[in-house]
Every structure is written in C-alpha cells, then in structure tokens.
Amino acid sequence: MSHSKSFTVILYSYTPLLDHKA
C-alpha cells in the first residue's frame, strides 16, 4: 500500500514536467 502512495507522489511530481514537455 505504501508503494502505491509513493508511486502517486512521483506521478504527481512528474505531471507538471510532462505538461511542460507537451
């Protein structure tokens, strides 16, 4: 379960990066 939360945090952190690249 903790792993899932960590993945979500990473995804949230990468969201702005992808948005900027897009």
PDB file of C-alpha atoms in Angstrom:
ATOM      1  CA  MET A   1       0.000   0.000   0.000  1.00  0.00           C
ATOM      2  CA  SER A   2       2.845   2.358   0.869  1.00  0.00           C
ATOM      3  CA  HIS A   3       4.371   1.669  -2.534  1.00  0.00           C
ATOM      4  CA  SER A   4       1.165   2.790  -4.221  1.00  0.00           C
ATOM      5  CA  LYS A   5       1.240   6.102  -2.362  1.00  0.00           C
ATOM      6  CA  SER A   6       4.880   6.649  -3.335  1.00  0.00           C
ATOM      7  CA  PHE A   7       4.046   5.980  -6.974  1.00  0.00           C
ATOM      8  CA  THR A   8       1.203   8.503  -6.831  1.00  0.00           C
ATOM      9  CA  VAL A   9       3.507  11.149  -5.368  1.00  0.00           C
ATOM     10  CA  ILE A  10       6.072  10.525  -8.114  1.00  0.00           C
ATOM     11  CA  LEU A  11       3.376  10.690 -10.767  1.00  0.00           C
ATOM     12  CA  TYR A  12       2.070  13.951  -9.307  1.00  0.00           C
ATOM     13  CA  SER A  13       5.617  15.326  -9.326  1.00  0.00           C
ATOM     14  CA  TYR A  14       6.105  14.252 -12.943  1.00  0.00           C
ATOM     15  CA  THR A  15       2.730  15.601 -14.080  1.00  0.00           C
ATOM     16  CA  PRO A  16       3.989  19.224 -14.389  1.00  0.00           C
ATOM     17  CA  LEU A  17       7.086  18.005 -16.205  1.00  0.00           C
ATOM     18  CA  LEU A  18       5.032  16.130 -18.778  1.00  0.00           C
ATOM     19  CA  ASP A  19       2.674  19.063 -19.119  1.00  0.00           C
ATOM     20  CA  HIS A  20       5.604  21.355 -19.836  1.00  0.00           C
ATOM     21  CA  LYS A  21       7.033  18.951 -22.414  1.00  0.00           C
ATOM     22  CA  ALA A  22       3.639  18.551 -24.050  1.00  0.00           C
TER      23      ALA A  22
END
